[in-house]
Tab-separated table of C-alpha atoms in Angstrom:
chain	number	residue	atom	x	y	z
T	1	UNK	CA	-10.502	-8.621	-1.965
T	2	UNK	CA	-9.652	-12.020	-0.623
T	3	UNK	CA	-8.857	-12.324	3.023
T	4	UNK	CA	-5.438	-13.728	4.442
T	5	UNK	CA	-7.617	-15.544	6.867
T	6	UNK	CA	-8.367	-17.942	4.288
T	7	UNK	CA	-7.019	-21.325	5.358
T	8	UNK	CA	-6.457	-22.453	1.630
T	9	UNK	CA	-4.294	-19.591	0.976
T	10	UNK	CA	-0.816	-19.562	1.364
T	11	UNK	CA	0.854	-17.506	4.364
T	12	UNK	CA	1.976	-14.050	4.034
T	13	UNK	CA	5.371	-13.152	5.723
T	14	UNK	CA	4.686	-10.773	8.583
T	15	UNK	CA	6.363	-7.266	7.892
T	16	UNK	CA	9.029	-7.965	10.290
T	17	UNK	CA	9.809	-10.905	8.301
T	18	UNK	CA	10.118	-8.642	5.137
T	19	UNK	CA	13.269	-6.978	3.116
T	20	UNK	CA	10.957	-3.855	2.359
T	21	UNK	CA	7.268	-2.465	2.566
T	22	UNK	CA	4.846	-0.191	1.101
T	23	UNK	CA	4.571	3.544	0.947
T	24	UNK	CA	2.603	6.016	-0.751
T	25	UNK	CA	4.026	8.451	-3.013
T	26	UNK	CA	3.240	11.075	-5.650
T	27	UNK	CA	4.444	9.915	-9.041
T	28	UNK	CA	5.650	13.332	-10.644
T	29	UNK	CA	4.187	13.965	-14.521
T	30	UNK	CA	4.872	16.672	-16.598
T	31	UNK	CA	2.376	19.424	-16.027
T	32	UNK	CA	1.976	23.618	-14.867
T	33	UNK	CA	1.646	24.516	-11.153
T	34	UNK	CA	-2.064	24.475	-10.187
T	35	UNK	CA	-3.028	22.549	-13.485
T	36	UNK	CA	-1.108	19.343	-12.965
T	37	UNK	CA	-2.173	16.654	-10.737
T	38	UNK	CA	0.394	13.770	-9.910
T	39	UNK	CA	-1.450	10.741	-9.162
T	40	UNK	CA	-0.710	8.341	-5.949
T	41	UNK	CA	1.435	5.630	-6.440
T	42	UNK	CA	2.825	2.505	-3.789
T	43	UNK	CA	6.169	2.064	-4.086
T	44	UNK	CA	8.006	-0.294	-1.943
T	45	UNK	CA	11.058	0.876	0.026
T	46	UNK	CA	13.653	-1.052	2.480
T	47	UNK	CA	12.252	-2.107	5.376
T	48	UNK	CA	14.530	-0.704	8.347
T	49	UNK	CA	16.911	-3.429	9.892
T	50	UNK	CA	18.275	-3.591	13.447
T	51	UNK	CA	21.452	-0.495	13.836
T	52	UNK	CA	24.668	-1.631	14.948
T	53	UNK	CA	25.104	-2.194	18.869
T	54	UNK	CA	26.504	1.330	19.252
T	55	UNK	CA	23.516	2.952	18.315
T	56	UNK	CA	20.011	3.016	19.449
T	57	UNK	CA	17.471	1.045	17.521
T	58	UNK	CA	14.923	3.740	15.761
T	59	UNK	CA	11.229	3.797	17.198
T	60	UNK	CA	9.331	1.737	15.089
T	61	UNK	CA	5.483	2.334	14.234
T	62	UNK	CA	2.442	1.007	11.662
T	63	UNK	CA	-0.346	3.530	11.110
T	64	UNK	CA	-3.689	2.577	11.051
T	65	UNK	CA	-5.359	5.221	10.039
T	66	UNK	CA	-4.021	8.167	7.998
T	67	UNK	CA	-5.788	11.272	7.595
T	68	UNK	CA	-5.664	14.445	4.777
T	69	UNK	CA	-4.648	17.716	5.268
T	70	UNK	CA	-5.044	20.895	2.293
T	71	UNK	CA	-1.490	20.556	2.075
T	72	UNK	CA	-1.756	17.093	0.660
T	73	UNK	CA	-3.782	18.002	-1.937
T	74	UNK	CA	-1.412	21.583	-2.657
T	75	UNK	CA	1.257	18.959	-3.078
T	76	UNK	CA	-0.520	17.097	-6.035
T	77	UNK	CA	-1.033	20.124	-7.633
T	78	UNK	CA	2.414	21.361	-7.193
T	79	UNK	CA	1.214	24.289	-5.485
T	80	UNK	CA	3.585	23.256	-2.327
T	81	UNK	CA	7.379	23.681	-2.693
T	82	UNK	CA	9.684	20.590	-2.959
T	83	UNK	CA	7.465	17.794	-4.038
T	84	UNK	CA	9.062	14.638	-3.656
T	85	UNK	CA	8.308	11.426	-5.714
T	86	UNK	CA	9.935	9.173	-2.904
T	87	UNK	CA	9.090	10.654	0.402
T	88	UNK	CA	5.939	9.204	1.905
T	89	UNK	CA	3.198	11.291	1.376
T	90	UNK	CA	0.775	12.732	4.294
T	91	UNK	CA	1.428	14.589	8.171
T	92	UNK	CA	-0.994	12.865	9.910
T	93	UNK	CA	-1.808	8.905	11.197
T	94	UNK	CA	-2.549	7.300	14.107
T	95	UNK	CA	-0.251	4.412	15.335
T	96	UNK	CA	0.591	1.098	16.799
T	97	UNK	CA	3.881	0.178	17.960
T	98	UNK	CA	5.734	-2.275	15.156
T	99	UNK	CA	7.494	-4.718	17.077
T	100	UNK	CA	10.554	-6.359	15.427
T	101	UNK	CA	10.886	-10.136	15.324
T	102	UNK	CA	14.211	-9.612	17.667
T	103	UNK	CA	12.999	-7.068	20.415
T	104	UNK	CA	16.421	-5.580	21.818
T	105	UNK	CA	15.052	-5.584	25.303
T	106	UNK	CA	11.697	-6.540	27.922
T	107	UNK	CA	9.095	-4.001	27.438
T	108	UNK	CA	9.268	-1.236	30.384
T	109	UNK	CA	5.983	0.222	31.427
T	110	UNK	CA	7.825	3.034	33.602
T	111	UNK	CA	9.241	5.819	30.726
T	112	UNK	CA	8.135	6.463	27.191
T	113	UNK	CA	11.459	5.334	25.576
T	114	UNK	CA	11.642	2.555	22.583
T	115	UNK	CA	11.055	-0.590	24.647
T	116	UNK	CA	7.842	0.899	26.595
T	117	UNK	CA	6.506	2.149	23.313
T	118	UNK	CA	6.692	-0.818	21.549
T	119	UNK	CA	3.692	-2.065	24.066
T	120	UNK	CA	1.120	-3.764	22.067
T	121	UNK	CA	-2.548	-2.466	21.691
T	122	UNK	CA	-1.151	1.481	22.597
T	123	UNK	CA	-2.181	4.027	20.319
T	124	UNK	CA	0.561	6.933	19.646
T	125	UNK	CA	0.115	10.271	17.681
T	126	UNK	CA	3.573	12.022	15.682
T	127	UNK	CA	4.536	15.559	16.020
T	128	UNK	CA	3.512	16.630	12.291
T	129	UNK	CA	6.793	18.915	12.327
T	130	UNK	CA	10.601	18.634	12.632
T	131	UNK	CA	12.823	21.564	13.722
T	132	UNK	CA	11.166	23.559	16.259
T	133	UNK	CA	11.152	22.403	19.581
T	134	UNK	CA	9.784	25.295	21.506
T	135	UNK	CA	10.267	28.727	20.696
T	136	UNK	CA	6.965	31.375	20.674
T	137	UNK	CA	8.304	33.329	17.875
T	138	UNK	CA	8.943	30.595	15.611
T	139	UNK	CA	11.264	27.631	14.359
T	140	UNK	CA	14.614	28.160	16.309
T	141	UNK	CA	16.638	27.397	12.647
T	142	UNK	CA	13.990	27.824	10.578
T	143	UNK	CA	16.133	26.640	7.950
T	144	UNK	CA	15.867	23.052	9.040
T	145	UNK	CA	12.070	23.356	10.020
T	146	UNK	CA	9.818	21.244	8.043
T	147	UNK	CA	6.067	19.492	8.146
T	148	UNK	CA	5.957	15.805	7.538
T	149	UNK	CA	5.197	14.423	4.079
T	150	UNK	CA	5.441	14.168	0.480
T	151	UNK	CA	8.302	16.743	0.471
T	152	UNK	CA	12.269	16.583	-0.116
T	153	UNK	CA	12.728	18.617	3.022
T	154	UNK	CA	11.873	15.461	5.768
T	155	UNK	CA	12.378	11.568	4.190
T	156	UNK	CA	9.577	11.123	6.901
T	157	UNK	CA	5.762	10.683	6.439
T	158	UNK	CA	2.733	9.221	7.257
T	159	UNK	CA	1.778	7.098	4.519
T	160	UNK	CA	4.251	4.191	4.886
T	161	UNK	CA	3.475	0.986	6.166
T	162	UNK	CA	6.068	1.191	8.810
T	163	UNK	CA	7.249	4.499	10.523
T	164	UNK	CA	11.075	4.939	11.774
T	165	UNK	CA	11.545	7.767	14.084
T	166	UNK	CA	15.510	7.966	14.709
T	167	UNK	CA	16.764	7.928	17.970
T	168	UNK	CA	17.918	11.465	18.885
T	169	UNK	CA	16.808	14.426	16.364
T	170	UNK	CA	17.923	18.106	16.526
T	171	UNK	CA	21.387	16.860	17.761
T	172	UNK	CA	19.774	15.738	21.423
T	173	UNK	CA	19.970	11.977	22.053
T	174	UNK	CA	16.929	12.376	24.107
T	175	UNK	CA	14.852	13.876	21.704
T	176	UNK	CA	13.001	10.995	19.620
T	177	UNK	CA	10.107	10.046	22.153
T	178	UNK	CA	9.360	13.385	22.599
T	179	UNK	CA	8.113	13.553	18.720
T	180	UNK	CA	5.717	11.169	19.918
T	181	UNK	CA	2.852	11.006	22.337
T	182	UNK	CA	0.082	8.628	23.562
T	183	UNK	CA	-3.491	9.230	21.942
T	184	UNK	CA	-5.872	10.154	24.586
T	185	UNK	CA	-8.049	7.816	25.423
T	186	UNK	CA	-11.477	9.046	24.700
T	187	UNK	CA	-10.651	9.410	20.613
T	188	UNK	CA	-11.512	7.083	18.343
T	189	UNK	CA	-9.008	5.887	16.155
T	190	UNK	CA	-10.085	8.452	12.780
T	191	UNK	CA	-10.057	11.130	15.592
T	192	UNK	CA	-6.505	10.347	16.487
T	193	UNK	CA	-5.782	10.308	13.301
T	194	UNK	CA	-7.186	13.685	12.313
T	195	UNK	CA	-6.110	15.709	15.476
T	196	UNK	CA	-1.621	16.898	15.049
T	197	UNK	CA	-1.590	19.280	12.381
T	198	UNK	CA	-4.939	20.930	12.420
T	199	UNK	CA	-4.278	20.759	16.415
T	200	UNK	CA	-1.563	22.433	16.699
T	201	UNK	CA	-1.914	25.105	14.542
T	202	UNK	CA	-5.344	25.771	15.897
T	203	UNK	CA	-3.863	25.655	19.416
T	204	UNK	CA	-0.606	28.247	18.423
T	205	UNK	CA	-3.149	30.495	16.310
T	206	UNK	CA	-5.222	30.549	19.632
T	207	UNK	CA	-3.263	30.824	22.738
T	208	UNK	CA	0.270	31.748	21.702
T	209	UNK	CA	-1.197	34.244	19.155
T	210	UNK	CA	-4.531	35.471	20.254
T	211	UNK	CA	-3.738	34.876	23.993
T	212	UNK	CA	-7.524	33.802	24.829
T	213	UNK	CA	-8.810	33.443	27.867
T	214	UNK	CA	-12.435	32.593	29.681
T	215	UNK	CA	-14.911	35.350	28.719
T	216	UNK	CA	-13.393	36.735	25.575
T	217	UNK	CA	-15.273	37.080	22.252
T	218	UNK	CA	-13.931	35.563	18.744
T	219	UNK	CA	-14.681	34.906	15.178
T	220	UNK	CA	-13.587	32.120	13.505
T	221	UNK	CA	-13.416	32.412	9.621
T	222	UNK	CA	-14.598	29.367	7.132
T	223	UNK	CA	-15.888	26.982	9.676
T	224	UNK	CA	-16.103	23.738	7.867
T	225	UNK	CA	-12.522	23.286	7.642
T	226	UNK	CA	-10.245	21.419	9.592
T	227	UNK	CA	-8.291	23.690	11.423
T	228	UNK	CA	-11.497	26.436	11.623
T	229	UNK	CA	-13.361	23.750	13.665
T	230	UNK	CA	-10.863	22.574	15.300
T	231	UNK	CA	-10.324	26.560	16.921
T	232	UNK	CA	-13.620	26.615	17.899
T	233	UNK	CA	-13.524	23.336	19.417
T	234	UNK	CA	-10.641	24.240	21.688
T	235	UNK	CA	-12.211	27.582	22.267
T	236	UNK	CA	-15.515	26.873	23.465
T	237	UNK	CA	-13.485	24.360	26.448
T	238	UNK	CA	-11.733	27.301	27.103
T	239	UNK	CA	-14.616	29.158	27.724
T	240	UNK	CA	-14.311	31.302	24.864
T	241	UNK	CA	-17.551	32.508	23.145
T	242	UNK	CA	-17.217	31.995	19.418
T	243	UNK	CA	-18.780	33.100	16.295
T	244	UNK	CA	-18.217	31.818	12.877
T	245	UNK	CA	-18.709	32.779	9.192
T	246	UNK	CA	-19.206	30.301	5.754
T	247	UNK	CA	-20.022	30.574	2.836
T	248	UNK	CA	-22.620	27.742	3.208
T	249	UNK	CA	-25.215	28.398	5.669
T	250	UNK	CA	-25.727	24.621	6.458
T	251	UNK	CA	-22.061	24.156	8.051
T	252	UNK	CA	-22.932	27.222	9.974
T	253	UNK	CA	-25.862	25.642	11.638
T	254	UNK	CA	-24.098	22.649	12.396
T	255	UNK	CA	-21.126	24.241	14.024
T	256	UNK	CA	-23.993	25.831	16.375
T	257	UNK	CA	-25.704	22.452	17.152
T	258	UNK	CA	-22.345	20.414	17.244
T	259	UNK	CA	-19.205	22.627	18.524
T	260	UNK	CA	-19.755	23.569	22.368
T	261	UNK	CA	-19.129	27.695	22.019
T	262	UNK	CA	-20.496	28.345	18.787
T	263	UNK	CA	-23.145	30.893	19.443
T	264	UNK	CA	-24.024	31.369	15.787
T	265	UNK	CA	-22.619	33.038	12.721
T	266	UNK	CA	-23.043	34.812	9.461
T	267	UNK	CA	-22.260	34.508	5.741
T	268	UNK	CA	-19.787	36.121	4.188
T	269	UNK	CA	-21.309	35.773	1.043
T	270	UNK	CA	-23.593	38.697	2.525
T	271	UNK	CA	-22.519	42.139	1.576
T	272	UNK	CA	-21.725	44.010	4.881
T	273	UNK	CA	-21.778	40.868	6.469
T	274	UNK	CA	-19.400	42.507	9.438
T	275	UNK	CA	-22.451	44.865	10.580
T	276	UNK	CA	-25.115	42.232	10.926
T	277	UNK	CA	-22.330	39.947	12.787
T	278	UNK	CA	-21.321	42.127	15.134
T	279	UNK	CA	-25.343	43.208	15.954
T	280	UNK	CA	-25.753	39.697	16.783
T	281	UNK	CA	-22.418	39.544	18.669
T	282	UNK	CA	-24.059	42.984	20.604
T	283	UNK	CA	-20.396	44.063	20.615
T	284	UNK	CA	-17.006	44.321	20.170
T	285	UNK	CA	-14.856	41.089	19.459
T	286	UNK	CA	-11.292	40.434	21.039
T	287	UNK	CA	-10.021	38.494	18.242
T	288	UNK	CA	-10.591	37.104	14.268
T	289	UNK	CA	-8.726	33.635	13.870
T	290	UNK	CA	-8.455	33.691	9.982
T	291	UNK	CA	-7.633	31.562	6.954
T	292	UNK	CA	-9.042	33.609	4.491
T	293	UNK	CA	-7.263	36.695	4.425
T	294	UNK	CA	-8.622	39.219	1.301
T	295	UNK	CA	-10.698	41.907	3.316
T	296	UNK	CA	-10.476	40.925	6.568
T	297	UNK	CA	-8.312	44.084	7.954
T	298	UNK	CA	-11.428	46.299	6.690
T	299	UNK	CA	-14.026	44.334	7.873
T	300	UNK	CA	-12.243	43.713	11.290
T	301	UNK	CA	-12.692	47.859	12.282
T	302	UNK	CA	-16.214	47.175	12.926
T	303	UNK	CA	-16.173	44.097	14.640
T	304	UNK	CA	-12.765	44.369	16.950
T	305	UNK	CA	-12.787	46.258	20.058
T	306	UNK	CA	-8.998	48.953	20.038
T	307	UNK	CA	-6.325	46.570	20.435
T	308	UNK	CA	-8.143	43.454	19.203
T	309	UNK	CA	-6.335	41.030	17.143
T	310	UNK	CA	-6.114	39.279	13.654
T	311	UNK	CA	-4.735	36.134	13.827
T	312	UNK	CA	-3.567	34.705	10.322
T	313	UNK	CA	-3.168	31.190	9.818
T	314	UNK	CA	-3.750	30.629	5.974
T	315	UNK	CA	-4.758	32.766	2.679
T	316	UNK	CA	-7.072	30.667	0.956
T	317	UNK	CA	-8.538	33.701	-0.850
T	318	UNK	CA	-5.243	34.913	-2.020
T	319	UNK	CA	-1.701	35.684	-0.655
T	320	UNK	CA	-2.394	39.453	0.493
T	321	UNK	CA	-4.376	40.556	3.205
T	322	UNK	CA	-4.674	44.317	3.330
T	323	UNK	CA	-5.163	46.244	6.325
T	324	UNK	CA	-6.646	50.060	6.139
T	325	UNK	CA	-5.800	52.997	7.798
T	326	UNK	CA	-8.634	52.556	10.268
T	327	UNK	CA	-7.521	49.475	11.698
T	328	UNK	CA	-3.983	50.923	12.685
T	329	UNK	CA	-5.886	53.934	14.505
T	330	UNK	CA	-7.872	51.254	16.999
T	331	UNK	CA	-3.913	49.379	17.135
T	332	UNK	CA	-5.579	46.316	15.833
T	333	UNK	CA	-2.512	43.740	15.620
T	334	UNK	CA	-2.297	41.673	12.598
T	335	UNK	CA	-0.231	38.088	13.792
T	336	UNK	CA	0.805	35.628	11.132
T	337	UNK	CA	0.884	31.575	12.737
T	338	UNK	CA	1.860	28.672	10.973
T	339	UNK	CA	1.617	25.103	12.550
T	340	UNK	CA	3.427	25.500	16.011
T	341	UNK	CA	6.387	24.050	18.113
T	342	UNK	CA	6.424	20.271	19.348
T	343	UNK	CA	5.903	22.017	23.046
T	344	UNK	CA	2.735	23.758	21.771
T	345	UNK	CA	1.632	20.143	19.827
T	346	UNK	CA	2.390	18.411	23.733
T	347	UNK	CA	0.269	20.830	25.187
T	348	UNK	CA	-2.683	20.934	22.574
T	349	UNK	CA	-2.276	16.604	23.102
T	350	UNK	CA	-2.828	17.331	26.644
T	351	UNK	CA	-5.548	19.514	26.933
T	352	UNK	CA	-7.541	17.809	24.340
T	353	UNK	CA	-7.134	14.611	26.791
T	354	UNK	CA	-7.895	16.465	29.913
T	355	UNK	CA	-11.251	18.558	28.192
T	356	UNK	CA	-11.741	15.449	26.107
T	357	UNK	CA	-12.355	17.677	22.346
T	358	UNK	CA	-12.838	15.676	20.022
T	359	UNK	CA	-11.592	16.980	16.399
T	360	UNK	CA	-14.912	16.634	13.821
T	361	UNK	CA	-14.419	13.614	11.377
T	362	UNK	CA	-16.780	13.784	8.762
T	363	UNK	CA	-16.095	10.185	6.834
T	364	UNK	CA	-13.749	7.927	6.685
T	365	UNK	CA	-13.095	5.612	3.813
T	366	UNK	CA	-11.520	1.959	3.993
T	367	UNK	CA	-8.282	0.846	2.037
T	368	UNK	CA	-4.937	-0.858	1.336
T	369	UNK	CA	-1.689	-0.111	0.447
T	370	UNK	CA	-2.343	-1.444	-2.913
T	371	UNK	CA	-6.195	-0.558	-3.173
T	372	UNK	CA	-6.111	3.646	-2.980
T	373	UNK	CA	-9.321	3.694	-4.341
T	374	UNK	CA	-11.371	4.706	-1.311
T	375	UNK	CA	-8.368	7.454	-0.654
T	376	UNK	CA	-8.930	9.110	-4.102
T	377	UNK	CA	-12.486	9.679	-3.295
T	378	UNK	CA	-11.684	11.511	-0.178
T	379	UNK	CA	-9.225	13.632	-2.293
T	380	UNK	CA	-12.132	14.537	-4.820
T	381	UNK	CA	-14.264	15.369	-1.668
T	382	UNK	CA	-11.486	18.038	-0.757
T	383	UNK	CA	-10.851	19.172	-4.480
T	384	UNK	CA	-14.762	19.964	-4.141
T	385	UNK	CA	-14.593	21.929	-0.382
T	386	UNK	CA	-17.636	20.405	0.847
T	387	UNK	CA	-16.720	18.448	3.780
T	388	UNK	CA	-17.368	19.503	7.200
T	389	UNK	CA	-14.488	18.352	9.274
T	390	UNK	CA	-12.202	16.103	8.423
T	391	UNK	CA	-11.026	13.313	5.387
T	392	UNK	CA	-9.728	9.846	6.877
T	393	UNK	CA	-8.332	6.962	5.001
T	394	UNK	CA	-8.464	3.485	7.292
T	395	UNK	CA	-6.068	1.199	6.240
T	396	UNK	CA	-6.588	-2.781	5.878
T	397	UNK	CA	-3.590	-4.479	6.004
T	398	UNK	CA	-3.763	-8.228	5.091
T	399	UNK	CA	-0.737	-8.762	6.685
T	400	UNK	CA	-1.769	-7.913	10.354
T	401	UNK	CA	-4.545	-7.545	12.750
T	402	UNK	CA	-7.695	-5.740	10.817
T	403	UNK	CA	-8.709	-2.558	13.107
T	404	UNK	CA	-12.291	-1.568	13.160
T	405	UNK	CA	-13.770	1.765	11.426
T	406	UNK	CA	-14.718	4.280	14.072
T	407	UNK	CA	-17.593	4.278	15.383
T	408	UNK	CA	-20.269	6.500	13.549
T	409	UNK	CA	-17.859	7.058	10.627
T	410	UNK	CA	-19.859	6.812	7.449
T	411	UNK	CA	-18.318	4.903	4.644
């Protein structure tokens, strides 16, 4: 592709010189759930233009990087309620402010509010969900809750060239830079990209749910996968000793080598595999983090101590998990989680920035808005399950400043 550094060629209008930009959307064809699967498309939509005086200009953002979640590919297989053909598909990016060509006001480095965010060469993460500002027990109108992306539910996602968030959300005119947060420092900018979603429901699955703390015991079911590895990430800072299962012995010995906590783990291929687990454990277990589901109420009676926990986060193996009459006798408490509240996403921000975790990126491809060939091969990586950690899409935008890949990516 030819560069618009080259002198011969003529100028390209910057974006904020432009009527409309890119996104990327699923282009709906006729086809069964689980058997169709729409293909991307780049569509161009109105770019947004300055509010009247009476209202607050929205807070205006270009991703960088963009990275895939399970529930991107679920949507291209219609296996995700409300696809959408003109939302912008994906939940997660990293940012940098978009600066209009007629700033409304100086830049303020003293409050995170629309002039101090639009700060060049600051890097900002979104909350991946609208609707549920902090309740433990779930979205406070659950009928307006929704995750960001590719859906008819939220007009908002990730994969647009530039991001409006409105000023004020959930009827609070204070709300809108709370949906956004600074990337810590010590991420590169796939890592950024990579950490909301799979952050905060790892974080909600483990503290809200679970209720850690320093010294407890826990197994964490299909390491490999984003959200798995991102538990055991936050666990092992916590001082958590964890223990994993897959169904590929390799990602097993990496999660030892490369998560801090991971003490080792099993197969659960294995028949029994719960007895050899917990002899190596040399005990009981306080909790099971789990995204499995199938068996893991029966196998959980020999590896939870009474009163241990199940934590349930996904059902990859099938939408039932069944729980015997043994479990109930040692009041083993089975706790569904899904995602978590924008105060749970704050906190998981801040403690990865104080512990400095790092989410696991395992490549990250290069790309354009109208050249999605490098992001189709990272969906065919997660059609075949054999990452281990996360998919990232870098985007190269002609039209402004290239940004480099991060460092130890492989392309």
């Amino acid at each position: 592709m030819n560069s618009s550094s080259n002198a011969s060629a003529p100028a390209t209008p910057s974006l904020s010189e432009q009527k409309t930009h890119k996104a990327i959307c699923l282009k709906h064809v006729p086809g069964k759930l689980g058997q169709v699967y729409y293909p991307l498309q780049t569509i161009s939509v109105p770019t947004p233009s300055p509010p009247p005086a009476s209202l607050k200009p929205p807070l205006l953002f270009r991703p960088t990087h963009i990275a895939l979640n399970h529930r991107d590919l679920f949507l291209r297989q219609a296996l995700y309620p409300s696809p959408s053909s003109t939302t912008p598909l994906f939940s997660d990016c990293i940012c940098i402010p978009y600066v209009p060509s007629t700033p409304s006001s100086p830049p303020s480095s003293t409050s995170t509010n629309p002039t101090s965010i639009n700060t060049p060469q600051k890097r900002y993460l979104f909350n991946p969900t609208r609707g549920w500002r902090s309740s433990p027990s779930g979205p406070e109108s659950p009928s307006t809750f929704g995750i960001l992306g590719g859906t008819s539910t939220l007009a908002l996602g990730a994969g647009s060239q530039i991001l409006a968030i409105p000023q004020g959300s959930d009827d609070n005119d204070d709300d809108a830079d709370q949906e956004v947060i600074e990337c810590p420092p010590h991420l590169s900018d796939a890592e950024g990209a990579a950490l909301s979603l799979c952050g905060v429901t790892a974080w909600r699955a483990l503290v809200t749910k679970a209720a850690v703390k320093r010294g407890d015991k826990i197994l964490v079911t299909g390491i490999g996968g984003g959200v798995a590895l991102m538990v055991a990430s936050l666990a092992g800072k916590m001082g958590v000793e964890v223990w994993v299962t897959s169904g590929d012995a390799a990602k097993i010995e990496r999660a030892r080598k490369e998560v801090d906590g991971v003490r080792g783990g099993v197969s659960y291929r294995e028949e029994k595999w719960e007895r050899k687990l917990r002899g190596m454990v040399g005990g009981d277990l306080d909790a099971i983090i789990d995204g499995a589901g199938g068996d893991i109420g029966k196998r959980a009676t020999t590896l939870l101590r009474h009163g241990g926990v199940i934590v349930s986060y996904g059902m990859t193996t099938g939408p039932v998990l069944s729980l015997p009459m043994a479990a109930v006798l040692k009041n083993i408490e089975v706790k569904g989680s899904t995602m978590g509240s924008r105060r749970e996403w704050r906190e998981m921000v801040e403690f990865v920035g104080r512990e400095k975790v790092r989410p696991v990126v395992e490549v990250v491809k290069r790309g354009s808005w109208d050249d999605l060939s490098g992001l189709e091969e990272l969906f065919e990586m997660m059609k075949k399950g054999s990452q281990f950690g996360k998919l990232v899409w870098e985007i190269i935008d002609e039209r402004e400043d290239k940004r480099q890949v991060a460092k130890g990516s492989k392309l």
